[in-house]
XYZ file of C-alpha atoms in Angstrom:
739
model
C 4.977 81.965 206.695
C 6.141 85.545 207.027
C 3.975 87.712 204.839
C 6.728 90.196 204.015
C 10.272 89.068 203.701
C 13.620 90.712 203.055
C 15.884 88.396 201.146
C 19.465 88.308 199.983
C 19.665 87.113 196.407
C 23.179 86.662 195.047
C 24.075 88.620 191.917
C 25.583 85.422 190.595
C 22.092 83.955 190.441
C 21.411 86.348 187.558
C 22.780 86.667 184.041
C 21.547 89.667 182.077
C 22.046 91.352 178.714
C 20.368 94.164 176.839
C 21.874 93.453 173.426
C 18.715 91.988 171.921
C 17.927 92.456 168.265
C 14.462 93.667 169.219
C 15.719 95.926 171.993
C 14.691 95.655 175.601
C 16.052 93.782 178.581
C 16.826 90.122 179.078
C 17.373 88.598 182.517
C 18.458 84.999 182.846
C 18.279 83.515 186.301
C 18.899 80.465 188.412
C 15.410 79.273 189.125
C 15.498 77.009 192.146
C 17.063 76.824 195.554
C 18.422 73.509 194.306
C 20.525 75.267 191.653
C 24.189 74.525 191.666
C 26.097 77.120 193.621
C 29.280 77.079 191.556
C 27.821 78.276 188.265
C 30.105 80.817 186.620
C 28.450 83.233 184.173
C 30.067 83.459 180.728
C 32.746 86.120 180.459
C 30.983 87.872 177.581
C 27.291 87.649 178.395
C 26.413 90.100 175.616
C 26.721 87.299 173.060
C 24.322 84.958 174.783
C 21.451 83.666 172.678
C 17.962 82.984 174.042
C 18.632 79.262 173.921
C 21.491 79.672 176.382
C 18.937 80.182 179.162
C 16.513 77.597 180.366
C 14.404 80.267 182.014
C 14.460 84.037 181.868
C 12.442 87.217 181.763
C 12.478 89.349 178.650
C 11.009 92.850 178.862
C 10.547 94.662 175.575
C 10.751 98.385 174.877
C 6.950 98.354 174.812
C 6.784 96.928 178.334
C 5.608 93.502 177.218
C 7.029 90.657 179.307
C 8.009 87.173 178.127
C 8.526 84.605 180.879
C 10.109 81.301 180.014
C 8.745 78.345 181.940
C 11.447 75.737 182.653
C 9.566 72.686 183.920
C 7.964 70.039 181.702
C 4.232 70.587 181.207
C 2.122 67.438 181.488
C -1.203 69.106 182.130
C -0.487 70.038 185.739
C -0.498 73.728 184.819
C 3.049 74.782 185.735
C 3.487 76.556 182.403
C 0.771 78.913 183.628
C 1.215 78.983 187.413
C 5.009 79.365 187.571
C 5.013 82.493 185.356
C 2.080 83.806 187.410
C 4.313 83.809 190.478
C 7.033 85.786 188.688
C 4.513 88.209 187.188
C 2.973 88.836 190.623
C 6.227 90.044 192.152
C 7.283 91.797 188.949
C 3.990 93.707 189.155
C 2.892 93.566 185.530
C -0.617 93.101 184.114
C -1.155 89.454 183.180
C -2.466 90.591 179.788
C 1.026 91.895 179.028
C 2.679 88.548 179.811
C 3.656 85.948 177.229
C 4.815 82.474 178.235
C 7.169 80.185 176.334
C 8.538 76.750 177.166
C 12.182 76.779 178.228
C 14.743 74.212 177.111
C 16.936 71.958 179.236
C 20.097 73.452 180.738
C 21.932 70.675 182.554
C 24.887 72.889 183.484
C 23.180 75.624 185.428
C 19.943 74.149 186.700
C 18.570 71.197 188.588
C 15.115 69.670 188.991
C 13.693 70.500 185.597
C 11.340 67.671 186.418
C 7.606 67.052 186.393
C 6.916 64.557 189.130
C 5.833 64.226 192.716
C 3.722 67.396 192.637
C 6.802 69.387 193.605
C 7.266 72.041 190.891
C 5.380 74.868 192.625
C 6.581 73.856 196.082
C 10.236 74.029 195.062
C 9.815 77.074 192.854
C 7.664 79.272 195.131
C 10.353 81.335 196.883
C 12.908 81.507 194.026
C 10.245 82.504 191.498
C 8.962 85.258 193.767
C 12.499 86.457 194.409
C 13.182 86.525 190.692
C 10.168 88.709 189.917
C 10.836 91.024 192.858
C 14.490 91.454 191.898
C 13.664 92.291 188.289
C 11.122 94.865 189.500
C 13.675 96.465 191.791
C 16.137 96.777 188.907
C 13.505 98.657 186.907
C 12.704 100.909 189.869
C 16.404 101.667 190.339
C 16.711 102.598 186.668
C 13.730 104.945 186.866
C 15.058 106.539 190.064
C 18.414 107.198 188.396
C 16.665 108.754 185.413
C 14.735 111.105 187.710
C 17.693 111.735 189.997
C 15.806 110.578 193.103
C 16.248 107.836 195.671
C 14.738 104.484 194.696
C 12.908 104.343 198.028
C 10.725 107.223 196.790
C 9.479 105.170 193.853
C 6.827 102.480 193.577
C 5.921 100.046 190.811
C 2.485 98.822 189.851
C 0.971 97.264 186.739
C 4.090 97.782 184.671
C 4.562 101.450 185.610
C 6.879 103.236 188.045
C 5.793 106.360 189.915
C 7.844 108.793 192.021
C 6.809 111.047 194.898
C 5.992 113.890 192.483
C 3.503 111.706 190.626
C 5.714 111.351 187.550
C 5.373 108.029 185.783
C 7.539 105.842 183.566
C 6.579 102.484 182.101
C 8.840 99.473 182.366
C 9.478 99.786 178.640
C 10.836 103.323 179.190
C 13.666 102.104 181.439
C 14.527 98.573 180.317
C 17.728 99.630 178.540
C 18.965 101.515 181.590
C 17.941 98.708 183.948
C 19.834 96.139 181.900
C 23.205 97.739 182.672
C 22.640 98.254 186.420
C 23.958 96.045 189.185
C 21.575 93.346 190.356
C 20.203 94.364 193.785
C 20.755 91.883 196.578
C 18.127 93.159 199.028
C 14.528 93.085 197.846
C 11.190 92.690 199.593
C 8.463 90.276 198.671
C 4.812 91.227 198.622
C 2.438 90.622 201.489
C -0.005 87.954 200.193
C -2.917 90.274 200.980
C -1.633 92.525 198.184
C -1.537 89.802 195.526
C -3.330 90.755 192.325
C -2.431 87.757 190.116
C -1.810 84.911 192.554
C -5.164 83.668 193.778
C -6.995 84.679 190.590
C -8.319 82.088 188.140
C -6.306 82.302 184.930
C -6.842 80.118 181.881
C -4.130 77.769 180.693
C -1.669 79.728 178.542
C -1.861 77.022 175.861
C -5.643 76.639 175.869
C -6.185 78.264 172.464
C -3.541 76.082 170.828
C -4.887 72.970 172.527
C -8.480 73.577 171.476
C -7.588 74.506 167.900
C -5.138 71.666 167.368
C -2.021 73.783 166.825
C 1.330 71.975 167.222
C 2.349 71.650 170.868
C 2.905 68.007 171.648
C 5.695 65.591 170.843
C 3.649 63.907 168.144
C 3.367 67.296 166.392
C 7.124 67.834 166.048
C 8.643 67.560 162.570
C 11.906 68.378 160.864
C 12.961 68.421 157.232
C 14.144 64.987 156.113
C 12.716 63.229 159.166
C 11.863 59.532 158.950
C 9.596 57.482 161.209
C 10.342 54.450 163.346
C 8.148 51.754 164.879
C 9.756 49.355 167.352
C 8.915 45.657 167.688
C 9.464 44.726 171.320
C 9.094 41.360 173.035
C 5.428 40.262 173.264
C 5.960 39.079 176.855
C 8.200 40.341 179.620
C 11.320 38.222 179.986
C 11.498 37.076 176.352
C 14.633 37.615 174.285
C 14.926 38.004 170.501
C 16.421 34.954 168.786
C 15.848 35.751 165.112
C 13.498 37.540 162.743
C 12.451 37.565 159.090
C 11.751 41.023 157.615
C 11.408 39.977 153.977
C 7.749 40.909 153.713
C 8.286 44.152 155.582
C 11.093 45.346 153.317
C 8.889 44.786 150.274
C 6.132 47.045 151.600
C 5.637 50.566 150.163
C 7.127 53.320 152.302
C 9.496 51.069 154.258
C 13.090 52.307 154.093
C 14.982 49.808 156.249
C 14.771 47.301 159.099
C 17.423 47.367 161.825
C 17.965 46.053 165.346
C 18.836 48.044 168.440
C 19.495 47.198 172.063
C 23.176 46.387 172.231
C 24.221 49.793 173.551
C 21.527 49.868 176.204
C 22.164 46.273 177.226
C 25.864 46.968 177.697
C 25.065 50.107 179.643
C 22.782 48.135 181.945
C 25.187 45.218 182.365
C 28.027 47.581 183.212
C 26.220 48.322 186.458
C 24.659 51.647 185.577
C 21.396 50.647 187.177
C 19.184 53.286 185.629
C 15.725 51.774 186.002
C 14.321 52.878 182.683
C 17.284 51.452 180.780
C 16.011 48.044 181.837
C 13.104 48.490 179.436
C 15.590 48.685 176.600
C 17.983 45.957 177.684
C 16.787 43.416 175.105
C 17.305 43.471 171.346
C 14.451 44.987 169.361
C 13.558 45.197 165.698
C 12.967 48.666 164.250
C 11.146 49.488 161.035
C 12.238 52.757 159.398
C 9.705 54.273 156.998
C 8.614 57.496 155.352
C 5.372 57.642 157.371
C 4.012 56.479 160.700
C 1.475 54.224 159.014
C 4.079 52.504 156.847
C 6.319 51.919 159.869
C 3.490 50.415 161.927
C 2.266 48.207 159.061
C 5.822 47.057 158.428
C 6.304 46.123 162.073
C 3.203 43.929 162.022
C 4.597 41.976 159.053
C 7.846 40.995 160.818
C 8.144 37.343 161.791
C 10.147 37.139 165.002
C 11.266 34.206 167.143
C 11.589 34.798 170.887
C 13.482 32.780 173.496
C 11.198 31.894 176.422
C 13.773 30.489 178.841
C 13.979 33.603 180.992
C 10.247 34.294 181.069
C 8.825 34.651 184.568
C 5.265 33.720 185.471
C 4.002 36.671 187.519
C 0.392 35.719 188.107
C 1.449 33.711 191.139
C 1.611 37.015 192.988
C -2.171 37.136 192.792
C -2.861 33.414 193.053
C -1.075 32.816 196.352
C -1.852 34.132 199.793
C 0.490 36.692 201.275
C 1.963 34.139 203.668
C 2.579 31.582 200.897
C 3.970 34.197 198.564
C 6.501 35.524 201.038
C 7.553 32.274 202.640
C 11.291 32.432 203.230
C 11.549 36.118 202.346
C 12.924 38.649 204.809
C 10.962 41.808 205.453
C 12.727 45.127 205.762
C 11.519 47.104 208.766
C 11.103 50.762 207.805
C 9.963 51.982 211.222
C 9.397 50.358 214.586
C 8.041 52.192 217.639
C 7.395 50.516 220.976
C 6.782 46.774 221.007
C 4.197 45.599 218.474
C 4.508 41.924 219.402
C 3.807 42.658 223.054
C 0.846 44.901 222.208
C -0.728 42.143 220.109
C -0.033 39.471 222.720
C -1.809 41.521 225.395
C -4.724 42.672 223.223
C -8.384 42.049 223.934
C -9.082 42.102 220.185
C -6.995 41.991 217.024
C -8.269 43.147 213.622
C -6.322 41.889 210.609
C -7.040 42.437 206.908
C -5.214 41.940 203.605
C -5.747 44.410 200.751
C -4.818 43.781 197.121
C -4.368 45.981 194.059
C -3.637 45.007 190.434
C -1.110 46.198 187.905
C -2.203 49.402 186.195
C -0.887 50.953 182.965
C -0.533 54.729 182.661
C -2.635 55.104 179.510
C -1.414 58.563 178.576
C -3.623 60.072 175.887
C -0.517 60.717 173.772
C 1.420 57.451 173.258
C 5.172 57.436 173.848
C 7.191 59.167 171.149
C 10.436 61.079 170.734
C 12.509 62.804 168.066
C 16.270 62.364 167.762
C 18.855 63.625 165.337
C 22.362 62.337 166.044
C 25.161 63.982 164.082
C 28.896 64.341 164.583
C 28.290 67.830 165.964
C 25.457 67.234 168.424
C 22.626 65.043 169.643
C 19.330 66.893 169.222
C 16.415 65.459 171.219
C 12.852 66.802 171.198
C 9.782 65.408 172.855
C 7.589 64.802 175.885
C 9.628 63.663 178.885
C 9.172 64.345 182.594
C 12.907 64.025 183.331
C 14.817 65.804 180.547
C 18.102 66.029 182.458
C 18.143 62.289 183.131
C 17.334 61.607 179.474
C 20.247 63.772 178.351
C 22.638 62.099 180.794
C 21.728 58.544 179.797
C 21.840 59.322 176.071
C 25.275 60.896 176.416
C 26.515 57.758 178.200
C 24.850 55.380 175.746
C 26.333 57.058 172.710
C 29.671 57.915 174.291
C 29.085 61.615 173.795
C 29.936 64.603 175.935
C 26.912 65.845 177.836
C 27.493 69.260 176.254
C 26.700 67.688 172.869
C 23.193 66.700 173.966
C 20.494 69.327 173.488
C 16.996 68.562 174.804
C 13.874 70.519 173.928
C 10.656 69.817 175.818
C 7.263 69.686 174.178
C 3.964 69.714 175.982
C 2.913 66.212 177.039
C -0.374 64.502 176.409
C -0.332 63.016 179.893
C 2.441 61.615 182.012
C 1.226 60.185 185.338
C 4.753 58.884 185.969
C 5.179 57.018 182.678
C 7.302 59.738 181.152
C 9.636 59.802 184.134
C 11.322 56.884 182.406
C 13.043 57.978 179.222
C 13.246 54.607 177.450
C 11.453 56.075 174.424
C 14.061 58.837 174.187
C 16.902 56.324 174.416
C 15.312 54.257 171.663
C 15.009 57.290 169.395
C 18.622 58.269 170.060
C 19.936 54.764 169.401
C 17.926 54.522 166.167
C 19.134 57.898 164.885
C 22.699 57.035 165.834
C 22.438 53.847 163.776
C 20.909 55.394 160.647
C 22.335 58.923 161.013
C 19.057 60.551 160.075
C 16.534 62.615 162.016
C 13.917 60.161 163.236
C 10.629 60.187 165.131
C 9.993 57.049 167.197
C 6.251 56.580 167.650
C 4.540 53.947 169.782
C 0.982 52.723 169.343
C -1.544 52.350 172.151
C -0.870 48.614 172.064
C 2.867 49.268 172.458
C 2.248 51.466 175.489
C -0.092 49.056 177.238
C 1.704 45.863 176.246
C 5.406 46.692 176.530
C 5.657 49.599 178.930
C 5.724 50.428 182.623
C 3.037 49.616 185.167
C 1.991 50.451 188.663
C 3.205 47.437 190.640
C 0.686 44.954 191.958
C 0.713 45.308 195.744
C -0.625 43.522 198.797
C -0.920 45.102 202.230
C -1.506 43.180 205.431
C -2.665 45.492 208.208
C -3.272 44.466 211.791
C -4.327 46.446 214.860
C -4.494 45.508 218.531
C -7.209 46.806 220.869
C -6.922 46.827 224.667
C -9.561 48.266 227.008
C -11.272 49.899 224.035
C -8.080 51.700 222.919
C -5.870 51.237 219.875
C -2.570 49.936 221.260
C -0.729 48.548 218.249
C -0.566 48.918 214.473
C 1.415 46.725 212.077
C 1.579 47.310 208.309
C 3.225 44.833 205.936
C 3.733 45.588 202.253
C 4.579 43.138 199.489
C 5.033 44.698 196.057
C 6.351 43.635 192.684
C 9.679 45.269 191.803
C 8.991 48.131 194.186
C 11.531 50.004 196.230
C 9.244 53.006 196.525
C 8.780 52.892 200.266
C 9.872 56.484 200.687
C 8.202 58.334 203.503
C 5.145 56.150 203.979
C 6.317 54.818 207.369
C 6.112 58.404 208.614
C 2.646 59.228 207.312
C -0.483 58.909 209.463
C -0.871 57.008 211.812
C 2.858 57.175 212.561
C 3.359 58.925 215.891
C -0.276 58.436 216.890
C 0.051 54.792 218.000
C 2.548 53.875 220.703
C 3.359 50.471 219.224
C 3.750 50.944 215.471
C 5.678 49.018 212.819
C 5.995 49.090 209.013
C 7.640 46.193 207.153
C 8.178 45.855 203.409
C 9.379 43.178 201.013
C 10.081 43.205 197.301
C 8.832 40.456 194.973
C 10.932 40.300 191.800
C 9.427 39.993 188.347
C 10.442 40.629 184.742
C 7.436 42.905 184.412
C 8.699 46.477 184.496
C 7.052 48.597 187.151
C 7.486 52.172 188.258
C 5.892 55.333 189.549
C 2.189 55.743 188.801
C 0.172 58.824 189.711
C 0.653 59.479 193.463
C 3.417 56.897 193.907
C 3.785 55.237 197.325
C 0.252 56.154 198.316
C -2.173 55.581 195.429
C -3.344 52.261 196.896
C -1.921 52.482 200.416
C -4.379 55.259 201.292
C -7.277 53.066 200.149
C -6.046 50.157 202.244
C -5.292 52.108 205.419
C -8.365 54.303 205.383
C -10.628 51.336 204.636
C -8.989 49.592 207.568
C -9.536 52.556 209.895
C -13.196 52.676 208.945
C -13.606 49.034 209.918
C -11.422 49.499 212.996
C -13.724 52.240 214.284
C -16.635 49.813 214.036
C -14.765 47.072 215.871
C -13.791 49.539 218.603
C -17.327 50.895 218.793
C -16.257 54.509 218.267
C -17.108 57.220 215.732
C -14.814 56.986 212.706
C -14.296 60.757 212.548
C -13.585 61.009 216.266
C -11.106 58.120 216.053
C -8.982 60.142 213.646
C -9.272 63.340 215.679
C -8.327 61.564 218.917
C -5.263 59.981 217.324
C -4.143 63.339 215.922
C -4.182 64.859 219.405
C -1.373 62.471 220.336
C 0.834 63.820 217.547
C 0.425 67.518 218.303
C 3.550 69.017 219.770
C 5.645 65.966 218.898
C 9.399 66.387 218.673
C 9.634 63.449 216.257
C 11.115 65.026 213.130
C 10.364 61.893 211.109
C 6.644 62.686 211.065
C 5.796 64.136 207.663
C 2.177 65.225 208.098
C 0.950 68.157 210.179
C -1.687 67.030 212.714
C -3.293 70.471 212.928
C -3.652 70.723 209.162
C -4.953 67.165 208.893
C -7.471 67.967 211.616
C -8.453 71.100 209.694
C -9.375 69.266 206.490
C -11.299 66.638 208.474
C -13.460 69.255 210.160
C -13.941 71.157 206.904
C -15.080 68.127 204.908
C -17.430 66.999 207.683
C -19.038 70.436 207.620
C -19.259 70.838 203.850
C -20.406 67.281 203.070
C -23.375 67.360 205.426
C -21.807 64.280 207.005
C -24.349 62.001 208.637
C -27.359 64.043 207.520
C -27.963 62.950 203.946
C -31.343 62.069 202.523
C -32.616 58.507 202.485
C -30.898 56.249 199.976
C -27.611 58.174 199.992
C -24.691 56.482 201.727
C -21.471 58.203 202.743
C -17.866 57.128 203.170
C -15.054 59.132 204.762
C -11.300 59.155 204.094
C -8.401 61.450 204.942
C -4.794 61.361 203.816
C -1.570 63.314 203.610
C 0.792 62.871 200.685
C 2.955 64.992 198.391
C 2.993 67.687 201.098
C -0.764 68.274 200.916
C -3.523 67.349 203.387
C -6.822 66.111 201.906
C -10.094 64.791 203.348
C -12.899 63.396 201.201
C -16.470 62.183 201.634
C -18.093 60.077 198.913
C -21.867 59.983 198.480
C -23.216 56.909 196.686
C -26.571 55.427 195.812
C -27.389 51.842 194.858
C -29.072 51.161 191.519
C -30.021 47.500 190.946
C -27.239 46.481 193.265
C -24.676 48.678 191.504
C -22.992 51.422 193.535
C -23.136 54.798 191.790
C -20.846 57.540 193.050
C -22.948 60.705 192.911
C -20.753 63.220 194.677
C -17.371 63.612 196.311
C -16.790 66.464 198.742
C -13.114 67.327 198.953
C -11.354 69.512 201.551
C -7.807 70.522 200.647
C -5.018 72.274 202.527
C -2.368 73.078 199.937
C -1.290 76.437 201.338
C -1.722 79.464 199.084
C -3.680 78.571 195.943
C -1.748 80.118 193.063
C -4.329 79.576 190.320
C -7.763 78.481 191.597
C -8.957 77.448 188.138
C -5.942 75.237 187.568
C -6.136 73.936 191.130
C -9.763 72.879 190.720
C -8.927 71.061 187.506
C -6.097 69.181 189.215
C -8.213 68.259 192.233
C -11.231 67.100 190.242
C -9.062 65.187 187.806
C -7.322 63.377 190.659
C -10.603 62.440 192.318
C -12.198 61.143 189.105
C -9.047 59.276 188.081
C -8.882 57.690 191.527
C -12.515 56.566 191.419
C -12.136 55.119 187.938
C -9.113 53.003 188.726
C -10.379 51.884 192.129
C -13.736 50.841 190.702
C -13.023 49.493 187.214
C -9.396 49.209 186.065
C -7.180 46.131 186.099
C -4.346 44.773 183.956
C -3.637 41.064 184.277
C -0.727 39.031 182.893
C -0.448 35.476 181.660
C 3.163 34.285 181.552
C 4.329 37.851 181.179
C 1.807 38.748 178.464
C -0.570 41.650 179.257
C -4.170 40.559 178.760
C -5.352 44.015 177.658
C -3.694 46.223 175.078
C -6.335 48.844 174.279
C -9.462 50.462 175.688
C -11.796 47.838 174.236
C -10.550 45.420 176.904
C -9.352 47.790 179.617
C -11.980 49.849 181.391
C -11.447 53.456 182.356
C -14.142 55.536 184.012
C -16.824 56.724 181.562
C -18.353 60.169 181.388
C -21.634 58.888 182.794
C -19.854 57.456 185.823
C -18.121 60.664 186.888
C -19.586 62.295 190.005
C -19.952 65.903 191.051
C -16.772 67.001 192.855
C -17.314 69.752 195.422
C -13.988 71.348 196.406
C -13.216 73.474 199.459
C -9.831 75.007 200.263
C -8.516 75.713 203.731
C -7.639 79.419 203.765
C -3.913 79.714 204.341
C -0.849 81.922 203.991
C 1.455 78.902 204.026
C 3.672 78.311 200.998
C 1.866 76.288 198.305
C 2.246 72.527 197.997
C 1.368 69.960 195.324
C -2.041 69.309 193.767
C -1.497 66.980 190.817
C -1.569 63.848 192.959
C -2.796 64.254 196.586
C -6.541 64.024 195.892
C -6.287 60.630 194.177
C -5.162 58.363 197.077
C -7.973 59.060 199.602
C -10.917 58.632 197.238
C -10.659 54.853 196.866
C -11.303 54.364 200.577
C -14.047 57.007 200.660
C -15.909 55.036 197.968
C -15.219 51.642 199.588
C -16.426 52.909 202.955
C -19.590 54.314 201.362
C -20.236 50.970 199.674
C -19.895 49.290 203.065
C -22.412 51.740 204.512
C -24.816 50.776 201.730
C -24.222 47.018 201.538
C -22.477 45.912 204.716
C -19.695 44.414 202.584
C -16.036 45.320 203.102
C -14.054 45.628 199.878
C -10.388 44.713 200.189
C -9.461 44.085 196.562
C -9.434 46.446 193.606
C -11.064 46.923 191.207
C -14.123 47.011 193.417
C -16.617 46.214 190.655
C -14.985 42.798 190.192
C -15.732 42.011 193.818
C -19.340 43.157 194.147
C -22.176 40.780 193.350
C -24.487 42.909 191.241
C -27.322 42.243 188.844
C -25.907 44.597 186.263
C -22.621 46.437 185.797
C -22.494 49.800 184.088
C -19.806 49.837 181.390
C -20.712 52.885 179.356
């Protein structure tokens, strides 16, 4: 990456006005490179209200700066890190910066999304350009006031100085700056001069979070609001035949009982194949009440009859072998290099393994909820959603409203992990409010979320490798997943390009159980399978497992294959760093190590797990993690993301599983579904590769590799290869730790 860069930033990317009631300067801006290019600013921008921008900078007469953060905040820290990037180039003290959540603007902006660890990656250059452009406008205003050339002036910490040593604060020139032309040529800082980026800064909402002040969707209230609890089918594939709400209607606090689902069902049947609408495609019974408790109690008293004809038994996915399960199905080849069949036919040895993973719920700390108020004038939606633009679009279609009528406000989310990519809860709230014409808050219980929601699909991988003359000559990966079309870029991740004969085949197994993205989609289990396989492969080949990876990466260096997504040099870098920092191969007696490396979500990660055995139970004591994510914007936030991903990955690989019986989830709360406990969390030792490359994602990339690192360490300790998650269900131990 060039450390200093001259850029051309179109004036049409900016909207600005100085006619604020409090005085000062307001700059609205197109935030991403993905912004629509044909946006036309309003003719009279002086009458714009704050809510007309989804993101902008406001500089007051006192020099205080408010930066509006546009992307949904689910704990990944973008509400802190994205404003940090603007503030860095604007050159203001962080103590003078205030951050507020922006609202959705579907006309002018795209990718107001939290998902895929892409917010900082996509926003890096535009956010820097925005801050630098605003700073240049202030410098130009000061230069005009002094009657000097702007090139003679510099800005630092919210002040502008000229060659004579005279100084003006930003607040002194905001009114003049607001009426100047937007400069098109600005320079970005050299990273070595960063004063905010690279410094650990606390979450901007930390005080509100720790003191319980309203931030989340569940906190939102409006005058006259009622509450709704939705009775959904108890098993996937069931349809509502009839219901008796007599007892419910007699309960204190219950206002009404209605049904919804017809609008969504019609929308789905009309061919608008929005995945999350499928969750709402059946009729549901809704209890309207004056409190959450009354609504939930009323729902439990409803007597419903469900049609079972369309129910699909999904446990057969687990009960049958991969060959039996897929008999007669046609695989889709995602990538094929060389001749895999020939390589296997000529091999001296062939290693073949099948790896299995269960369904997993998302288990967000804050259950699904959303507020809706549908009136003749507008549709007002408020709540925690990772895809606000998609929610607005679907609601406008469902209700037959113009998209301009739909106004979405984003609250902070108590977890997302992919669950809130799917706006079914927002559609339910909108359909309920449309039916009763009152402001309503739809609130789900934990049991609703776990029993009637979205799940990581159960997946099986069959991996085979051919060995000839001690060399890896062929690699064949087959994937079978429930309801999954999330094949994405995985055929082009490691070891693609490193093996001459290489093939990836996938097949989809249909089920009524709704599945979708789960933290680190595509790779959350694939990394465990492939890196466990490579560990065993190294043993079969009689080579060092670290050296096997390094040798394969040499074959990718200098490749002209543009399909390859990972960078072999950067992957090599994290491998060497983690080997050094983990004291690989030199641990004290009784400590066993496992290695894993993976690239996903644009970030390269290598991990080493240290375990001990206690009464036959593997205990993960430490995970050493090497990360190449480019420039680290906020080290404190980055560490939290990395450690959270590692711990989450260990917990689900070791303990978590959701099973179904005829479409009925067998766990609906934490008393029967095990997450990792505090006493089971290891030390996580994090090391960053120093880099001037543009930053990449951190919310997800550290989760996928850790499952294999732990499995490989368990093999080192026990000699047993684990191919099925959760691992603790497949280890013969005298005692299992559950708390």
